[in-house]
PDB file of C-alpha atoms in Angstrom:
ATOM      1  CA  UNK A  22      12.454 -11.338  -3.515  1.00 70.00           C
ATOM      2  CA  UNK A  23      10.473  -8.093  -3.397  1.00 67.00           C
ATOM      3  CA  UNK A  24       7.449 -10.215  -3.337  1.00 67.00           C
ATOM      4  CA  UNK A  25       8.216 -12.227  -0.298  1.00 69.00           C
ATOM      5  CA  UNK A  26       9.960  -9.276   1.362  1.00 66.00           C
ATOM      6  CA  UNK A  27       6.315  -7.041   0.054  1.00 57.00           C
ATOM      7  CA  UNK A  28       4.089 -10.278   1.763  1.00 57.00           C
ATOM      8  CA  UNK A  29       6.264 -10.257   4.753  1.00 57.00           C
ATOM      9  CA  UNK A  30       7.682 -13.664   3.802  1.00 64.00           C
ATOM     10  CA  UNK A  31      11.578 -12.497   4.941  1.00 68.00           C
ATOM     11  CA  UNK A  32      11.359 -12.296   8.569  1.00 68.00           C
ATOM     12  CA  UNK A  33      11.705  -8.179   9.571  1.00 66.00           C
ATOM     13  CA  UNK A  34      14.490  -9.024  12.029  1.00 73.00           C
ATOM     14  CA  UNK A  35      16.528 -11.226  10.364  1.00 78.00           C
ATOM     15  CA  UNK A  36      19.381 -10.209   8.245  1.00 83.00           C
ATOM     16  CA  UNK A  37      19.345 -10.416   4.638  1.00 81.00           C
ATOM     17  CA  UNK A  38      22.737 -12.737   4.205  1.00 82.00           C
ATOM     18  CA  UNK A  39      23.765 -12.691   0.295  1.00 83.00           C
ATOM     19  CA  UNK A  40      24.508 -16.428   1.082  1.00 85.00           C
ATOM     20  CA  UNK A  41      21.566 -17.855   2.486  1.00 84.00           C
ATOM     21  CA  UNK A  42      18.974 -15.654  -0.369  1.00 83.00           C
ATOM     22  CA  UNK A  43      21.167 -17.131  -2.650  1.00 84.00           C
ATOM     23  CA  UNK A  44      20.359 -20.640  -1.616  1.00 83.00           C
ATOM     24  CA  UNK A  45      16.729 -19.874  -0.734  1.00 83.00           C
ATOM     25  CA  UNK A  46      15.748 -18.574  -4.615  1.00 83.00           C
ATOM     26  CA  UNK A  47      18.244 -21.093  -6.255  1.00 85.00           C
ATOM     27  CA  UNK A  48      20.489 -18.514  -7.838  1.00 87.00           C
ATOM     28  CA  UNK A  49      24.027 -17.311  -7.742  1.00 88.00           C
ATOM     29  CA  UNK A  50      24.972 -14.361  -5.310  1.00 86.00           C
ATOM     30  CA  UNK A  51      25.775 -11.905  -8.189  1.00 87.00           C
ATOM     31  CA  UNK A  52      21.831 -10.904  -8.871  1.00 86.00           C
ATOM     32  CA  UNK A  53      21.209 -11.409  -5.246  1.00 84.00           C
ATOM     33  CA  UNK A  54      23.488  -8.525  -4.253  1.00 86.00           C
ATOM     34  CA  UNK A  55      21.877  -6.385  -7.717  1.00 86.00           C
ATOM     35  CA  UNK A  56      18.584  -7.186  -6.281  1.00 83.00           C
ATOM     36  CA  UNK A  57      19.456  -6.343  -2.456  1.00 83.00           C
ATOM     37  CA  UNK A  58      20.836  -2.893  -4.230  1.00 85.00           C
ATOM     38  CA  UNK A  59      17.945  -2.333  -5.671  1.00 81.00           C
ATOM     39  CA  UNK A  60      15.689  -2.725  -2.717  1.00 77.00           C
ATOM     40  CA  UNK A  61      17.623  -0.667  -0.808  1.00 79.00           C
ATOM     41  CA  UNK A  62      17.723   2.324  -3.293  1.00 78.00           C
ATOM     42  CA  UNK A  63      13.665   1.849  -3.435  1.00 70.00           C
ATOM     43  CA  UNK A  64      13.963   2.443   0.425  1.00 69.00           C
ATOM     44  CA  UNK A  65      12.687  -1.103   0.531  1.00 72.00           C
ATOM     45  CA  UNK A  66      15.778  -2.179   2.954  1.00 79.00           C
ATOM     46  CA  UNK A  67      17.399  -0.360   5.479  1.00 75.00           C
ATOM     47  CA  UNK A  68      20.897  -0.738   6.488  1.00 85.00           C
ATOM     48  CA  UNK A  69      22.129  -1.986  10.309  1.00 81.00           C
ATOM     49  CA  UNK A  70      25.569  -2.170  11.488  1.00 87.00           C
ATOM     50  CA  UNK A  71      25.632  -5.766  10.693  1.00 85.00           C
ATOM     51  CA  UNK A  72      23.760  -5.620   7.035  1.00 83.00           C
ATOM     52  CA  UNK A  73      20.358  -5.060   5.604  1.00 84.00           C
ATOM     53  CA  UNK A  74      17.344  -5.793   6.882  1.00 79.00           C
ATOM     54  CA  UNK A  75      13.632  -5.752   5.595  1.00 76.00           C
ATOM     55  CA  UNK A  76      12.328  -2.149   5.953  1.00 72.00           C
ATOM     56  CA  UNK A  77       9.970  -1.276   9.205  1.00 72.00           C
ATOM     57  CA  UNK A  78       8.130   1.496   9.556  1.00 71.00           C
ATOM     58  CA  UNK A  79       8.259   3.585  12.717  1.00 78.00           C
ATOM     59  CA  UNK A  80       4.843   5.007  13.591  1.00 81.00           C
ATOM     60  CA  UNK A  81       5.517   8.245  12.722  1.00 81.00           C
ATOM     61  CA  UNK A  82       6.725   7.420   9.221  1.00 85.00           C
ATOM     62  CA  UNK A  83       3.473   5.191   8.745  1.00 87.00           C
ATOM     63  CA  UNK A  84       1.779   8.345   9.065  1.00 89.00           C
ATOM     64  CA  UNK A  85       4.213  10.342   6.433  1.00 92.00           C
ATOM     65  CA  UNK A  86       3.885   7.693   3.831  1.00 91.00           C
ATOM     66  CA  UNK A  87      -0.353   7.880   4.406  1.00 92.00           C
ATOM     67  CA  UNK A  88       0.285  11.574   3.881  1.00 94.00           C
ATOM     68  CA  UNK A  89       2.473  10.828   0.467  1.00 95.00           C
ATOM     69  CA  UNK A  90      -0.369   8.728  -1.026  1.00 94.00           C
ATOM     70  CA  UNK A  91      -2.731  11.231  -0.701  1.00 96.00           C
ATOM     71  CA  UNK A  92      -0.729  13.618  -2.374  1.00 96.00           C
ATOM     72  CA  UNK A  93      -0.129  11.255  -4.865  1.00 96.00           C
ATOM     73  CA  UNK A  94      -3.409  10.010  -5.430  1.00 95.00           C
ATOM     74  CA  UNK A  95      -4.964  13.502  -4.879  1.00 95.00           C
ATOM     75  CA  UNK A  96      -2.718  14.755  -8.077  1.00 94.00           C
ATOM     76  CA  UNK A  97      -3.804  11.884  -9.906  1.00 92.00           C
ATOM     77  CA  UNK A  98      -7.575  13.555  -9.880  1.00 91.00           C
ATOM     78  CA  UNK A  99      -6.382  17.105 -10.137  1.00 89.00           C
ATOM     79  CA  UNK A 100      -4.257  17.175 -13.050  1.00 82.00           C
ATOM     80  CA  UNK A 101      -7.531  16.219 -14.881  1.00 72.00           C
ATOM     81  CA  UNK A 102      -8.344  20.009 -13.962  1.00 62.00           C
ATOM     82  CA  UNK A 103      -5.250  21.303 -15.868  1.00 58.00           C
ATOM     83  CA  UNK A 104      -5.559  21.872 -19.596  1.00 54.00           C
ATOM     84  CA  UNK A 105      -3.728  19.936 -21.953  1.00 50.00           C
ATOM     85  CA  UNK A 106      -3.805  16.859 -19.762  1.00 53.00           C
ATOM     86  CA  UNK A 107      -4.981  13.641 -20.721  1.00 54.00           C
ATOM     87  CA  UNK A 108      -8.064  12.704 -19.744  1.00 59.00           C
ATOM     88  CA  UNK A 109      -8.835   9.195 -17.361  1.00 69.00           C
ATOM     89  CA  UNK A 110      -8.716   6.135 -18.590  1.00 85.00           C
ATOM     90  CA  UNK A 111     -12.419   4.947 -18.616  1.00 89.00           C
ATOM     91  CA  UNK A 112     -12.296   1.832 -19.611  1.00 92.00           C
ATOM     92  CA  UNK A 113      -9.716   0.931 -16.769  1.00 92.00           C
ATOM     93  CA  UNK A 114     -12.346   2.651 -14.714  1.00 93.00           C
ATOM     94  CA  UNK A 115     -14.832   1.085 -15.570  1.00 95.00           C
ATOM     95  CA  UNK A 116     -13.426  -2.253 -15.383  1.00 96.00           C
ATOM     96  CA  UNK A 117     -12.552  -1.485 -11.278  1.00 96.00           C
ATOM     97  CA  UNK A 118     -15.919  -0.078 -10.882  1.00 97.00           C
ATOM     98  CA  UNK A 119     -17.303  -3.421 -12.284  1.00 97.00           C
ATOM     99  CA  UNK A 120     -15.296  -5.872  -9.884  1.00 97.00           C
ATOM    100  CA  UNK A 121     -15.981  -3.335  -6.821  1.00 97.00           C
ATOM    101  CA  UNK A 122     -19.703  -3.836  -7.519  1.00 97.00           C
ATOM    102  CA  UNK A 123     -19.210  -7.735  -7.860  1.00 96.00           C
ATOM    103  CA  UNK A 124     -17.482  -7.503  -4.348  1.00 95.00           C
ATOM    104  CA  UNK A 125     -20.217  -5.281  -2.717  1.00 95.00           C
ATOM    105  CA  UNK A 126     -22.380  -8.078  -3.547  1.00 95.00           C
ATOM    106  CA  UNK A 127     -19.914 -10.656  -2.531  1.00 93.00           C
ATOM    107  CA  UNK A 128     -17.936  -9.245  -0.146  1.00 90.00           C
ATOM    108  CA  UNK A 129     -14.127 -11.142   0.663  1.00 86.00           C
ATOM    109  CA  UNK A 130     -12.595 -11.732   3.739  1.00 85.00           C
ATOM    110  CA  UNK A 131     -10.121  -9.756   5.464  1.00 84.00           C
ATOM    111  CA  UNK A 132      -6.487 -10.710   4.126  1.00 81.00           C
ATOM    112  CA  UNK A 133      -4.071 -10.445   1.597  1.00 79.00           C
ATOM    113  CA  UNK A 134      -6.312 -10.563  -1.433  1.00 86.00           C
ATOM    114  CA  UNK A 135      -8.552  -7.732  -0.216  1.00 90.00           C
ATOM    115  CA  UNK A 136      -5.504  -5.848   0.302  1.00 88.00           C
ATOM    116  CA  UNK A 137      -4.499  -6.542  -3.288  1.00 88.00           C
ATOM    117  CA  UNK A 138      -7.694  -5.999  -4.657  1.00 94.00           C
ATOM    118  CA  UNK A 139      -7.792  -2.385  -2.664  1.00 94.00           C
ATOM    119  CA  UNK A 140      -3.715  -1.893  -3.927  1.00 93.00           C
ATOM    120  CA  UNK A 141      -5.375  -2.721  -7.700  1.00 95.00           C
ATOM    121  CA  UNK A 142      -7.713   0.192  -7.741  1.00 96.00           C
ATOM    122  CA  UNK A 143      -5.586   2.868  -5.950  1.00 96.00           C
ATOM    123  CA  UNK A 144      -3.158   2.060  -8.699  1.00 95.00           C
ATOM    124  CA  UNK A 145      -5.438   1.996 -11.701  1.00 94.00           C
ATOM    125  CA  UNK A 146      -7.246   4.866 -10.758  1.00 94.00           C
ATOM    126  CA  UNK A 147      -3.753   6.548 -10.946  1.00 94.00           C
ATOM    127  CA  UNK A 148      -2.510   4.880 -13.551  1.00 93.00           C
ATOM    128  CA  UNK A 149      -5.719   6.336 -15.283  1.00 91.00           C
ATOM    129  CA  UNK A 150      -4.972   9.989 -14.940  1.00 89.00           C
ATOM    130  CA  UNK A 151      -2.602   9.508 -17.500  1.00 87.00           C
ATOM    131  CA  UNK A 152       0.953  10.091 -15.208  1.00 88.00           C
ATOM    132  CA  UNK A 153       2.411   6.287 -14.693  1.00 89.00           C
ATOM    133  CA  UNK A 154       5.164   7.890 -12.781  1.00 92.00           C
ATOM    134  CA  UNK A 155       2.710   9.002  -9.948  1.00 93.00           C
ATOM    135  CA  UNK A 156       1.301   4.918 -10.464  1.00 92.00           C
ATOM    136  CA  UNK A 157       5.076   3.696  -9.469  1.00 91.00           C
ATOM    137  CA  UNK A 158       5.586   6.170  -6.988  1.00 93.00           C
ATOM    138  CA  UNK A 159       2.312   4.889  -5.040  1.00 93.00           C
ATOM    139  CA  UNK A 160       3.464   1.395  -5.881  1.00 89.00           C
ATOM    140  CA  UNK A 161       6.778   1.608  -3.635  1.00 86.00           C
ATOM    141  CA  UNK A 162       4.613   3.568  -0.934  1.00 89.00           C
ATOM    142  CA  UNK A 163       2.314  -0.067  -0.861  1.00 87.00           C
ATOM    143  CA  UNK A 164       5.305  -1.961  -0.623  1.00 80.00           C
ATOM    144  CA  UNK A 165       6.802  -0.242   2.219  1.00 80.00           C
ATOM    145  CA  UNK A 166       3.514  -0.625   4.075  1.00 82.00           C
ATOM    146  CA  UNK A 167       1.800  -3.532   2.809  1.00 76.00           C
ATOM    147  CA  UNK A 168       3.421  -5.420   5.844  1.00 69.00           C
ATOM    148  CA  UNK A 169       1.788  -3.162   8.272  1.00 74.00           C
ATOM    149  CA  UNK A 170      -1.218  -3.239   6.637  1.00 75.00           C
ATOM    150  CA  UNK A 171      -1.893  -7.166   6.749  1.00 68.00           C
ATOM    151  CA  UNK A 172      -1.829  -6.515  10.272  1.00 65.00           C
ATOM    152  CA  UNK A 173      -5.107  -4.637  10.066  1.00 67.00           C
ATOM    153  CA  UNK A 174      -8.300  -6.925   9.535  1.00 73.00           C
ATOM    154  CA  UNK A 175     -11.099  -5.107   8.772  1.00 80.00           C
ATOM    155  CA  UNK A 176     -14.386  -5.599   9.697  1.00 87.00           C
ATOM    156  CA  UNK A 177     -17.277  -6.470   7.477  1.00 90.00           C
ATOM    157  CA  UNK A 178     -18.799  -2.916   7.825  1.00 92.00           C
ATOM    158  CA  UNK A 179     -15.085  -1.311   6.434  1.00 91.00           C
ATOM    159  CA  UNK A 180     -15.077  -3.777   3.836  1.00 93.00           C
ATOM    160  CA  UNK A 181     -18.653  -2.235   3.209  1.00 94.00           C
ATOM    161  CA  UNK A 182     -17.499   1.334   3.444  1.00 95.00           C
ATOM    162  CA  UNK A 183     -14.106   0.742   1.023  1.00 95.00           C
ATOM    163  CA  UNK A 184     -16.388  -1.134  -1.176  1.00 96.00           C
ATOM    164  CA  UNK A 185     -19.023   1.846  -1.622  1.00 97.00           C
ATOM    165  CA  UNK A 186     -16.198   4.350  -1.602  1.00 97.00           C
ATOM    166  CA  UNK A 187     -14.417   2.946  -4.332  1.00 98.00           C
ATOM    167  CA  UNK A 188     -17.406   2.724  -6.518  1.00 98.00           C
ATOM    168  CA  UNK A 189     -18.456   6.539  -5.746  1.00 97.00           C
ATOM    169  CA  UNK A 190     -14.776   7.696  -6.524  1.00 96.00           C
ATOM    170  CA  UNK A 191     -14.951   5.453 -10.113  1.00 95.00           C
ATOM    171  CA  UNK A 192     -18.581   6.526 -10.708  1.00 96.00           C
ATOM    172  CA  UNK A 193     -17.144  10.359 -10.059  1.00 94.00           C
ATOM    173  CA  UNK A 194     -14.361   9.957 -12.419  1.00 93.00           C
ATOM    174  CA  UNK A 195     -16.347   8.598 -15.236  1.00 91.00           C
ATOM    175  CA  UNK A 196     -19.238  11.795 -14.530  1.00 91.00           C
ATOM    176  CA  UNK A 197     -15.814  14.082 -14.480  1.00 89.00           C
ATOM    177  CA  UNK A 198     -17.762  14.637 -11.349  1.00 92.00           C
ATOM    178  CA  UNK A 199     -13.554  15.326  -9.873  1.00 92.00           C
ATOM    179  CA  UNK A 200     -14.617  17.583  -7.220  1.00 94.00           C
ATOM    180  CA  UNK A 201     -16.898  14.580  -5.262  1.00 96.00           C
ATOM    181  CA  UNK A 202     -14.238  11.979  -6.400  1.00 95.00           C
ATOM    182  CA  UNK A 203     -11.659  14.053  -4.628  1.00 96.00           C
ATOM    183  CA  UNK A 204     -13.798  14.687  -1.715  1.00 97.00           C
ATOM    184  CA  UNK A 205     -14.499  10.803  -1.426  1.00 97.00           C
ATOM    185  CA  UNK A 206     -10.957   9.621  -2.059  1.00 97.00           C
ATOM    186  CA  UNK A 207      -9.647  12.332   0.797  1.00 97.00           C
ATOM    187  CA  UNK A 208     -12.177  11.171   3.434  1.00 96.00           C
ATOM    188  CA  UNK A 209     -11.350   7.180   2.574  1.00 96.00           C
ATOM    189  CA  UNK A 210      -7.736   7.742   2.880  1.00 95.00           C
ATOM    190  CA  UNK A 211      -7.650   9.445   6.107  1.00 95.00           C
ATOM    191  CA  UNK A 212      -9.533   7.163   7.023  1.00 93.00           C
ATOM    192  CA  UNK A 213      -7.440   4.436   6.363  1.00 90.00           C
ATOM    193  CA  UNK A 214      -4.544   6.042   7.925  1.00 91.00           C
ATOM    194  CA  UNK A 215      -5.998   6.157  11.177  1.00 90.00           C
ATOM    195  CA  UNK A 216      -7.186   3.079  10.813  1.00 87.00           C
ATOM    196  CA  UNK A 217      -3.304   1.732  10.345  1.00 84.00           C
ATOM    197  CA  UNK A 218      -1.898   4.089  12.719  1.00 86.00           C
ATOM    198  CA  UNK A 219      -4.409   2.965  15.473  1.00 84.00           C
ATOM    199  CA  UNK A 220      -3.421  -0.604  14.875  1.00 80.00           C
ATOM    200  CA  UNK A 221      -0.038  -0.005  14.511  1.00 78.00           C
ATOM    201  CA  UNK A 222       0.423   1.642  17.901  1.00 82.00           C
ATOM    202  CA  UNK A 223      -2.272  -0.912  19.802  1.00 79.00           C
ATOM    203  CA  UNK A 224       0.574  -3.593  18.130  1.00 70.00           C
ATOM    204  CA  UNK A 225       3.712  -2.028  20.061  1.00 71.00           C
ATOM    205  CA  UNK A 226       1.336  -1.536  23.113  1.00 74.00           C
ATOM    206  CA  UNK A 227       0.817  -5.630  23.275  1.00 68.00           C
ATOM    207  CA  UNK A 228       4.630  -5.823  22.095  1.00 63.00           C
ATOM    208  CA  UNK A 229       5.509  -3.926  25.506  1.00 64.00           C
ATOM    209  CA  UNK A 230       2.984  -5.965  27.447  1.00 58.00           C
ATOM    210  CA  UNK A 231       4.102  -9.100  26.501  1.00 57.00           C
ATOM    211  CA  UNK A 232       7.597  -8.229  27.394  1.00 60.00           C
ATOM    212  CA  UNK A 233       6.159  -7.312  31.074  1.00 62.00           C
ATOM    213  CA  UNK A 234       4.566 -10.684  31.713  1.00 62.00           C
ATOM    214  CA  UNK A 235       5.278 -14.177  31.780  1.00 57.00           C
ATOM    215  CA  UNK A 236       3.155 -17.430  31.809  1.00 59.00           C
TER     216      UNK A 236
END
C-alpha cells in the first residue's frame, strides 16, 4: 500500500475505505487497518471528517519539507566534521558515483525511474555518513512528496545539471573534500525546491483556470 499510495496509485481524493483496500490487495481488513495506522502515524495519511485520505501537500508545506531535507542531508556531510564519527561509506559512494557517470553518458527520461534513481543517491549518500536514522527520516520526507514531484518533468539540461551535481558531491565525499560537497548539495537542493514549488503553484493556477472555463 505505501507503494501505490508513494507512486500516486490511490487516487488523492478518494477515501481510503478499510473495505474496498481490503478487496483491492486480497487480504483481510485486520492488517489493512494496522497498515492505514501506520501510514497515518508516518504523516503519510491525513484524517477528514469522513476518514483518511492520501496525504497532499499544501504549497507552503512543500517548501518546509524541501527545507527538512536539507537539514537532513546537510547533517549527513557535517557530522563527518565531528570527531569520533564514522567516516562515509566509500564503497556505497563509489558505487552511485559509478551509475551517475553511466547516466551522464546515457541520460534517462523524465519519470518515475529518474526520480528513483535521484531518491537512491540522496539516500545512500546519507545512509553513508554512518546515521541510518537521518536515511529513514529523508525516506518519509520522499514519500510525502514523491507525488508532487512526478509532476515535475525535467528538461534534458536539469537532467544534465543533477547528473554533474551528483557526481561532484560523490567525488567531494570520497576527496573528504566536505566543504565543496556541502556547497554543491546546498545549491542542488534549493534548486530543486524551487523547481517543485514553481510547478506546484503553476499546477493550482491551471486547477483554478480550468474551473473558470468550459468547452
Amino acid at each position: 500500500m505505501q507503494r501505490d499510495l508513494a507512486a500516486g496509485a490511490l487516487i488523492p481524493t478518494e477515501r481510503l475505505g478499510e473495505e474496498r483496500l481490503a478487496e483491492t490487495y486480497g487480504v483481510s481488513r485486520t492488517p489493512v487497518r494496522e497498515a492505514l495506522a501506520r501510514l497515518f502515524a508516518d504523516g503519510l495519511l491525513e484524517r477528514h471528517p469522513d476518514g483518511l485520505y492520501p496525504y497532499r501537500p499544501r504549497v507552503d508545506e512543500l517548501g518546509d519539507l524541501y527545507e527538512l531535507r536539507i537539514v537532513l542531508e546537510s547533517r549527513g556531510i557535517q557530522r563527518n566534521h565531528a570527531p569520533h564519527t564514522r567516516r562515509h561509506d566509500a564503497v556505497a559512494i563509489e558505487e552511485e558515483l559509478d551509475a551517475w557517470k553511466r547516466l551522464r553518458a546515457h541520460p534517462p527520461e523524465p519519470g518515475t525511474a529518474l526520480i528513483a534513481a535521484d531518491e537512491r543517491f540522496h539516500l545512500t549518500i546519507l545512509a553513508a555518513s554512518g546515521n541510518t536514522a537521518l536515511a529513514d527520516a529523508l525516506a518519509t520526507v520522499y514519500a510525502r512528496v514523491r507525488p508532487v514531484r512526478a509532476l515535475d518533468m525535467p528538461t534534458p539540461e536539469r537532467i544534465a545539471i543533477m547528473a554533474a551535481d551528483h557526481i561532484t558531491i560523490a567525488e567531494d565525499l570520497l576527496t573528504d573534500d566536505l566543504d565543496s560537497a556541502l556547497r554543491t548539495l546546498l545549491s542542488h537542493l534549493t534548486s530543486s525546491r524551487a523547481h517543485v514549488l514553481a510547478r506546484a503553484r503553476r499546477a493550482l493556477e491551471l486547477t483554478k483556470l480550468a474551473r473558470a472555463v468550459r468547452e
